[in-house]
PDB file of C-alpha atoms in Angstrom:
ATOM      1  CA  GLU A 142      76.913  -2.170 124.581  1.00 80.00           C
ATOM      2  CA  GLN A 143      74.872  -1.629 121.273  1.00 86.00           C
ATOM      3  CA  LEU A 144      71.564  -0.727 122.942  1.00 88.00           C
ATOM      4  CA  LEU A 145      73.407   1.936 125.399  1.00 90.00           C
ATOM      5  CA  THR A 146      75.502   3.057 122.296  1.00 87.00           C
ATOM      6  CA  LEU A 147      71.622   3.555 120.630  1.00 87.00           C
ATOM      7  CA  LEU A 148      70.016   5.244 123.856  1.00 89.00           C
ATOM      8  CA  MET A 149      73.124   8.068 123.517  1.00 87.00           C
ATOM      9  CA  LYS A 150      72.475   8.577 120.241  1.00 84.00           C
ATOM     10  CA  THR A 151      68.905   9.188 120.363  1.00 83.00           C
ATOM     11  CA  ARG A 152      69.298  11.707 123.771  1.00 83.00           C
ATOM     12  CA  SER A 153      67.461   8.905 125.826  1.00 90.00           C
ATOM     13  CA  TYR A 154      69.235   9.642 128.776  1.00 93.00           C
ATOM     14  CA  ASP A 155      66.881   8.566 131.616  1.00 94.00           C
ATOM     15  CA  GLU A 156      66.284   5.181 129.884  1.00 93.00           C
ATOM     16  CA  LEU A 157      70.191   5.163 129.419  1.00 92.00           C
ATOM     17  CA  ILE A 158      70.740   5.578 133.390  1.00 93.00           C
ATOM     18  CA  LYS A 159      68.210   2.766 134.201  1.00 95.00           C
ATOM     19  CA  GLN A 160      69.709   0.276 131.630  1.00 92.00           C
ATOM     20  CA  THR A 161      73.411   1.159 132.754  1.00 93.00           C
ATOM     21  CA  GLN A 162      72.657   0.594 136.590  1.00 95.00           C
ATOM     22  CA  LEU A 163      70.868  -2.773 135.447  1.00 93.00           C
ATOM     23  CA  ALA A 164      73.886  -3.781 133.388  1.00 94.00           C
ATOM     24  CA  ILE A 165      76.224  -2.963 136.155  1.00 95.00           C
ATOM     25  CA  ASP A 166      74.172  -5.181 138.759  1.00 94.00           C
ATOM     26  CA  ASN A 167      75.068  -8.154 136.354  1.00 93.00           C
ATOM     27  CA  PHE A 168      78.397  -7.235 134.769  1.00 92.00           C
ATOM     28  CA  PRO A 169      80.171  -5.060 137.416  1.00 92.00           C
ATOM     29  CA  ASN A 170      83.616  -5.116 135.990  1.00 91.00           C
ATOM     30  CA  GLN A 171      82.972  -3.762 132.333  1.00 91.00           C
ATOM     31  CA  GLY A 172      84.312   0.234 132.184  1.00 91.00           C
ATOM     32  CA  TYR A 173      81.941   1.168 129.281  1.00 93.00           C
ATOM     33  CA  LEU A 174      78.809   0.487 131.751  1.00 94.00           C
ATOM     34  CA  TYR A 175      80.162   3.321 133.711  1.00 96.00           C
ATOM     35  CA  TYR A 176      81.030   5.521 131.380  1.00 93.00           C
ATOM     36  CA  ALA A 177      77.584   5.415 129.794  1.00 94.00           C
ATOM     37  CA  ALA A 178      76.197   5.732 133.169  1.00 96.00           C
ATOM     38  CA  GLY A 179      78.398   8.764 133.862  1.00 96.00           C
ATOM     39  CA  PHE A 180      77.737  10.431 129.898  1.00 95.00           C
ATOM     40  CA  GLY A 181      74.073  10.049 130.844  1.00 96.00           C
ATOM     41  CA  MET A 182      74.182  11.510 134.389  1.00 97.00           C
ATOM     42  CA  TYR A 183      76.181  14.386 133.105  1.00 97.00           C
ATOM     43  CA  LYS A 184      73.376  15.036 130.611  1.00 94.00           C
ATOM     44  CA  LYS A 185      70.648  14.826 133.228  1.00 96.00           C
ATOM     45  CA  GLU A 186      72.990  17.334 135.282  1.00 96.00           C
ATOM     46  CA  GLN A 187      73.893  14.932 137.609  1.00 97.00           C
ATOM     47  CA  TYR A 188      77.019  16.141 138.292  1.00 97.00           C
ATOM     48  CA  ASN A 189      78.519  14.213 141.162  1.00 97.00           C
ATOM     49  CA  ASN A 190      77.058  11.162 140.377  1.00 97.00           C
ATOM     50  CA  ALA A 191      78.508  11.310 136.994  1.00 97.00           C
ATOM     51  CA  LEU A 192      81.948  12.092 138.508  1.00 97.00           C
ATOM     52  CA  ASP A 193      81.499   8.661 140.533  1.00 97.00           C
ATOM     53  CA  MET A 194      80.765   6.695 137.553  1.00 97.00           C
ATOM     54  CA  LEU A 195      83.403   8.199 135.287  1.00 98.00           C
ATOM     55  CA  ASN A 196      85.996   7.858 137.606  1.00 96.00           C
ATOM     56  CA  GLU A 197      85.332   4.173 138.205  1.00 96.00           C
ATOM     57  CA  ALA A 198      85.326   3.664 134.260  1.00 96.00           C
ATOM     58  CA  LEU A 199      88.696   5.470 134.113  1.00 94.00           C
ATOM     59  CA  ILE A 200      90.053   3.010 136.696  1.00 93.00           C
ATOM     60  CA  MET A 201      88.216  -0.204 134.564  1.00 92.00           C
ATOM     61  CA  THR A 202      89.374   1.169 130.955  1.00 91.00           C
ATOM     62  CA  GLY A 203      92.975   0.312 131.659  1.00 85.00           C
ATOM     63  CA  ARG A 204      94.971   0.521 127.989  1.00 88.00           C
ATOM     64  CA  ASN A 205      91.685   0.945 125.816  1.00 92.00           C
ATOM     65  CA  ALA A 206      92.968   4.475 124.663  1.00 95.00           C
ATOM     66  CA  ILE A 207      89.608   5.348 122.954  1.00 94.00           C
ATOM     67  CA  GLN A 208      87.604   4.817 125.894  1.00 94.00           C
ATOM     68  CA  LYS A 209      90.086   6.244 128.119  1.00 96.00           C
ATOM     69  CA  ILE A 210      89.954   9.434 125.884  1.00 97.00           C
ATOM     70  CA  SER A 211      86.084   9.413 125.891  1.00 95.00           C
ATOM     71  CA  VAL A 212      85.833   9.262 129.935  1.00 97.00           C
ATOM     72  CA  TYR A 213      88.577  12.138 130.242  1.00 98.00           C
ATOM     73  CA  ASN A 214      86.549  14.081 127.908  1.00 97.00           C
ATOM     74  CA  ILE A 215      83.174  13.686 129.770  1.00 96.00           C
ATOM     75  CA  LEU A 216      85.134  14.442 133.001  1.00 97.00           C
ATOM     76  CA  GLY A 217      86.614  17.743 131.700  1.00 97.00           C
ATOM     77  CA  LEU A 218      82.786  18.527 130.914  1.00 95.00           C
ATOM     78  CA  VAL A 219      81.486  17.617 134.192  1.00 97.00           C
ATOM     79  CA  TYR A 220      84.281  19.562 136.277  1.00 97.00           C
ATOM     80  CA  ASP A 221      83.335  22.344 133.919  1.00 95.00           C
ATOM     81  CA  GLU A 222      80.113  22.361 134.946  1.00 95.00           C
ATOM     82  CA  LEU A 223      81.142  22.063 138.571  1.00 96.00           C
ATOM     83  CA  GLY A 224      83.091  24.841 138.116  1.00 93.00           C
ATOM     84  CA  ASP A 225      86.545  22.978 138.645  1.00 95.00           C
ATOM     85  CA  LEU A 226      88.292  24.875 135.749  1.00 91.00           C
ATOM     86  CA  GLU A 227      91.532  23.025 136.508  1.00 94.00           C
ATOM     87  CA  LYS A 228      90.490  19.710 136.891  1.00 97.00           C
ATOM     88  CA  SER A 229      88.334  20.219 133.659  1.00 96.00           C
ATOM     89  CA  SER A 230      91.610  21.530 131.709  1.00 95.00           C
ATOM     90  CA  LEU A 231      93.706  18.274 133.403  1.00 97.00           C
ATOM     91  CA  ALA A 232      91.016  16.077 132.142  1.00 98.00           C
ATOM     92  CA  PHE A 233      91.032  17.426 128.869  1.00 97.00           C
ATOM     93  CA  GLU A 234      95.124  17.916 128.677  1.00 97.00           C
ATOM     94  CA  SER A 235      95.369  14.223 129.854  1.00 97.00           C
ATOM     95  CA  ALA A 236      92.706  13.120 126.698  1.00 98.00           C
ATOM     96  CA  LEU A 237      95.106  14.975 124.388  1.00 97.00           C
ATOM     97  CA  SER A 238      98.536  13.562 125.550  1.00 97.00           C
ATOM     98  CA  ILE A 239      96.862  10.045 124.743  1.00 97.00           C
ATOM     99  CA  ASP A 240      95.909  11.493 120.983  1.00 97.00           C
ATOM    100  CA  PRO A 241      96.459  15.251 120.327  1.00 96.00           C
ATOM    101  CA  LYS A 242      94.526  14.948 117.150  1.00 95.00           C
ATOM    102  CA  SER A 243      91.224  13.797 118.858  1.00 95.00           C
ATOM    103  CA  ALA A 244      88.469  16.131 117.119  1.00 95.00           C
ATOM    104  CA  GLU A 245      86.007  15.471 120.337  1.00 93.00           C
ATOM    105  CA  THR A 246      88.733  16.345 123.184  1.00 96.00           C
ATOM    106  CA  LEU A 247      90.008  19.476 121.040  1.00 96.00           C
ATOM    107  CA  ALA A 248      86.174  20.543 120.606  1.00 95.00           C
ATOM    108  CA  HIS A 249      84.996  19.751 123.891  1.00 93.00           C
ATOM    109  CA  TYR A 250      87.919  21.782 125.323  1.00 95.00           C
ATOM    110  CA  SER A 251      87.543  24.710 122.986  1.00 94.00           C
ATOM    111  CA  LEU A 252      83.904  24.784 123.870  1.00 92.00           C
ATOM    112  CA  MET A 253      84.704  25.006 127.848  1.00 92.00           C
ATOM    113  CA  LEU A 254      87.743  27.628 127.203  1.00 91.00           C
ATOM    114  CA  SER A 255      85.101  29.465 124.805  1.00 91.00           C
ATOM    115  CA  ARG A 256      82.469  29.770 127.807  1.00 86.00           C
ATOM    116  CA  ARG A 257      85.027  31.277 130.151  1.00 82.00           C
ATOM    117  CA  ILE A 258      87.012  33.498 127.802  1.00 80.00           C
ATOM    118  CA  ALA A 259      85.738  35.828 125.720  1.00 74.00           C
ATOM    119  CA  ALA A 260      88.304  36.073 123.107  1.00 72.00           C
ATOM    120  CA  SER A 261      90.507  32.654 123.389  1.00 83.00           C
ATOM    121  CA  GLU A 262      92.845  32.163 121.089  1.00 88.00           C
ATOM    122  CA  LYS A 263      93.526  28.564 122.111  1.00 89.00           C
ATOM    123  CA  ALA A 264      89.712  27.925 121.837  1.00 90.00           C
ATOM    124  CA  MET A 265      89.809  29.074 118.246  1.00 91.00           C
ATOM    125  CA  ASP A 266      93.334  27.033 117.340  1.00 92.00           C
ATOM    126  CA  MET A 267      91.445  24.018 118.597  1.00 93.00           C
ATOM    127  CA  THR A 268      88.446  24.629 116.644  1.00 92.00           C
ATOM    128  CA  GLN A 269      90.826  25.307 113.642  1.00 92.00           C
ATOM    129  CA  LYS A 270      92.313  22.203 113.946  1.00 94.00           C
ATOM    130  CA  VAL A 271      89.060  20.257 114.058  1.00 94.00           C
ATOM    131  CA  ILE A 272      87.832  22.079 110.983  1.00 91.00           C
ATOM    132  CA  ASN A 273      91.324  21.145 109.248  1.00 91.00           C
ATOM    133  CA  GLN A 274      90.652  17.508 109.954  1.00 93.00           C
ATOM    134  CA  GLY A 275      87.674  17.596 107.556  1.00 87.00           C
ATOM    135  CA  ASN A 276      84.474  15.788 107.828  1.00 87.00           C
ATOM    136  CA  GLN A 277      83.175  15.553 110.901  1.00 89.00           C
ATOM    137  CA  PRO A 278      80.220  13.947 112.651  1.00 88.00           C
ATOM    138  CA  THR A 279      77.166  16.395 113.477  1.00 86.00           C
ATOM    139  CA  MET A 280      78.112  15.977 117.448  1.00 86.00           C
ATOM    140  CA  ILE A 281      81.311  17.854 116.573  1.00 91.00           C
ATOM    141  CA  HIS A 282      79.799  20.360 114.159  1.00 91.00           C
ATOM    142  CA  GLU A 283      77.159  21.224 117.089  1.00 91.00           C
ATOM    143  CA  ILE A 284      80.023  21.691 119.591  1.00 92.00           C
ATOM    144  CA  LEU A 285      81.845  24.264 116.932  1.00 94.00           C
ATOM    145  CA  ALA A 286      78.871  26.069 116.650  1.00 95.00           C
ATOM    146  CA  GLN A 287      78.499  26.449 120.155  1.00 93.00           C
ATOM    147  CA  VAL A 288      82.374  27.851 120.320  1.00 94.00           C
ATOM    148  CA  PHE A 289      82.007  30.069 117.565  1.00 95.00           C
ATOM    149  CA  TYR A 290      78.705  31.499 119.154  1.00 96.00           C
ATOM    150  CA  ASN A 291      80.574  31.888 122.418  1.00 93.00           C
ATOM    151  CA  GLN A 292      83.385  33.713 120.566  1.00 93.00           C
ATOM    152  CA  LYS A 293      80.987  35.940 118.664  1.00 93.00           C
ATOM    153  CA  LYS A 294      81.659  34.482 115.159  1.00 94.00           C
ATOM    154  CA  TYR A 295      78.210  34.227 113.920  1.00 96.00           C
ATOM    155  CA  LYS A 296      78.325  33.276 110.468  1.00 96.00           C
ATOM    156  CA  GLU A 297      80.790  30.564 111.187  1.00 95.00           C
ATOM    157  CA  ALA A 298      78.432  29.368 114.028  1.00 95.00           C
ATOM    158  CA  TYR A 299      75.517  29.211 111.438  1.00 95.00           C
ATOM    159  CA  SER A 300      77.539  27.331 109.029  1.00 93.00           C
ATOM    160  CA  SER A 301      78.308  24.732 111.675  1.00 93.00           C
ATOM    161  CA  ILE A 302      74.761  24.334 112.965  1.00 94.00           C
ATOM    162  CA  GLN A 303      73.199  24.429 109.449  1.00 93.00           C
ATOM    163  CA  GLN A 304      75.207  21.046 108.980  1.00 90.00           C
ATOM    164  CA  VAL A 305      73.676  19.437 112.118  1.00 90.00           C
ATOM    165  CA  LEU A 306      70.233  20.643 111.266  1.00 92.00           C
ATOM    166  CA  GLN A 307      70.671  18.928 107.943  1.00 91.00           C
ATOM    167  CA  ALA A 308      71.850  15.849 109.409  1.00 88.00           C
ATOM    168  CA  ASP A 309      70.252  15.486 112.595  1.00 78.00           C
ATOM    169  CA  PRO A 310      67.663  17.944 113.354  1.00 79.00           C
ATOM    170  CA  TYR A 311      66.444  18.135 117.055  1.00 75.00           C
ATOM    171  CA  GLY A 312      65.384  20.637 119.491  1.00 72.00           C
ATOM    172  CA  ASP A 313      68.419  21.844 121.086  1.00 84.00           C
ATOM    173  CA  ALA A 314      70.130  22.624 117.473  1.00 88.00           C
ATOM    174  CA  TYR A 315      66.906  24.375 116.399  1.00 91.00           C
ATOM    175  CA  ASN A 316      67.529  26.759 119.256  1.00 91.00           C
ATOM    176  CA  LEU A 317      71.182  27.242 119.204  1.00 94.00           C
ATOM    177  CA  ALA A 318      70.134  28.062 115.256  1.00 94.00           C
ATOM    178  CA  GLY A 319      67.980  30.725 116.433  1.00 94.00           C
ATOM    179  CA  ASP A 320      70.201  32.080 119.110  1.00 95.00           C
ATOM    180  CA  ILE A 321      72.790  32.534 116.091  1.00 96.00           C
ATOM    181  CA  LEU A 322      70.219  33.834 113.829  1.00 94.00           C
ATOM    182  CA  ILE A 323      68.968  36.645 116.110  1.00 94.00           C
ATOM    183  CA  LYS A 324      72.486  37.889 116.704  1.00 95.00           C
ATOM    184  CA  LEU A 325      72.781  37.752 113.017  1.00 95.00           C
ATOM    185  CA  GLY A 326      69.940  40.198 112.894  1.00 92.00           C
ATOM    186  CA  ASN A 327      67.356  37.660 110.794  1.00 89.00           C
ATOM    187  CA  THR A 328      64.710  38.030 113.459  1.00 90.00           C
ATOM    188  CA  GLU A 329      61.979  36.135 111.146  1.00 91.00           C
ATOM    189  CA  GLU A 330      64.211  32.936 110.750  1.00 90.00           C
ATOM    190  CA  ALA A 331      65.352  32.592 114.319  1.00 88.00           C
ATOM    191  CA  VAL A 332      61.467  32.627 115.497  1.00 91.00           C
ATOM    192  CA  LYS A 333      60.780  29.819 113.255  1.00 87.00           C
ATOM    193  CA  MET A 334      63.801  27.986 114.505  1.00 87.00           C
ATOM    194  CA  TRP A 335      62.653  28.255 118.031  1.00 81.00           C
TER     195      TRP A 335
END
């Protein structure tokens, strides 16, 4: 599990998929392995394969609430990518029924809504709930930056992406920062980010 978690954090998704497949062959009853495989497949845009793995993980999580929330979150994102908004919303609502304050769920759900609805009050309400909880990991700040960007709240988006760039700078974060800076009219800084 430690290796798989490290591969997720370092965004080594091809290796994550490879290692989870090997682990599943040896330990087929471990729900976390199916979750990790589904997560990697989601990141590699293998959405149908991700659904298979995540649905298997959901069956195996049993009473592990934290893992179940994580599985529902990624299921929500996969269904969103597949254009099934009803199943996406249902997955996020299922996660929120377990923990209504889950910052990860609120952030992912608000991202999904912000992509679909130009001025989504619900997305902004969820985003505000996450902010009100205080200190969040960089992954959450990156999601919030995307939500703010989608909702055309560029100053707030820039504030969130700055926290990501200070803590865990990487390519996608720089690209988003460049997109935000362009919208703020700062072309010179945007070019540096790209």
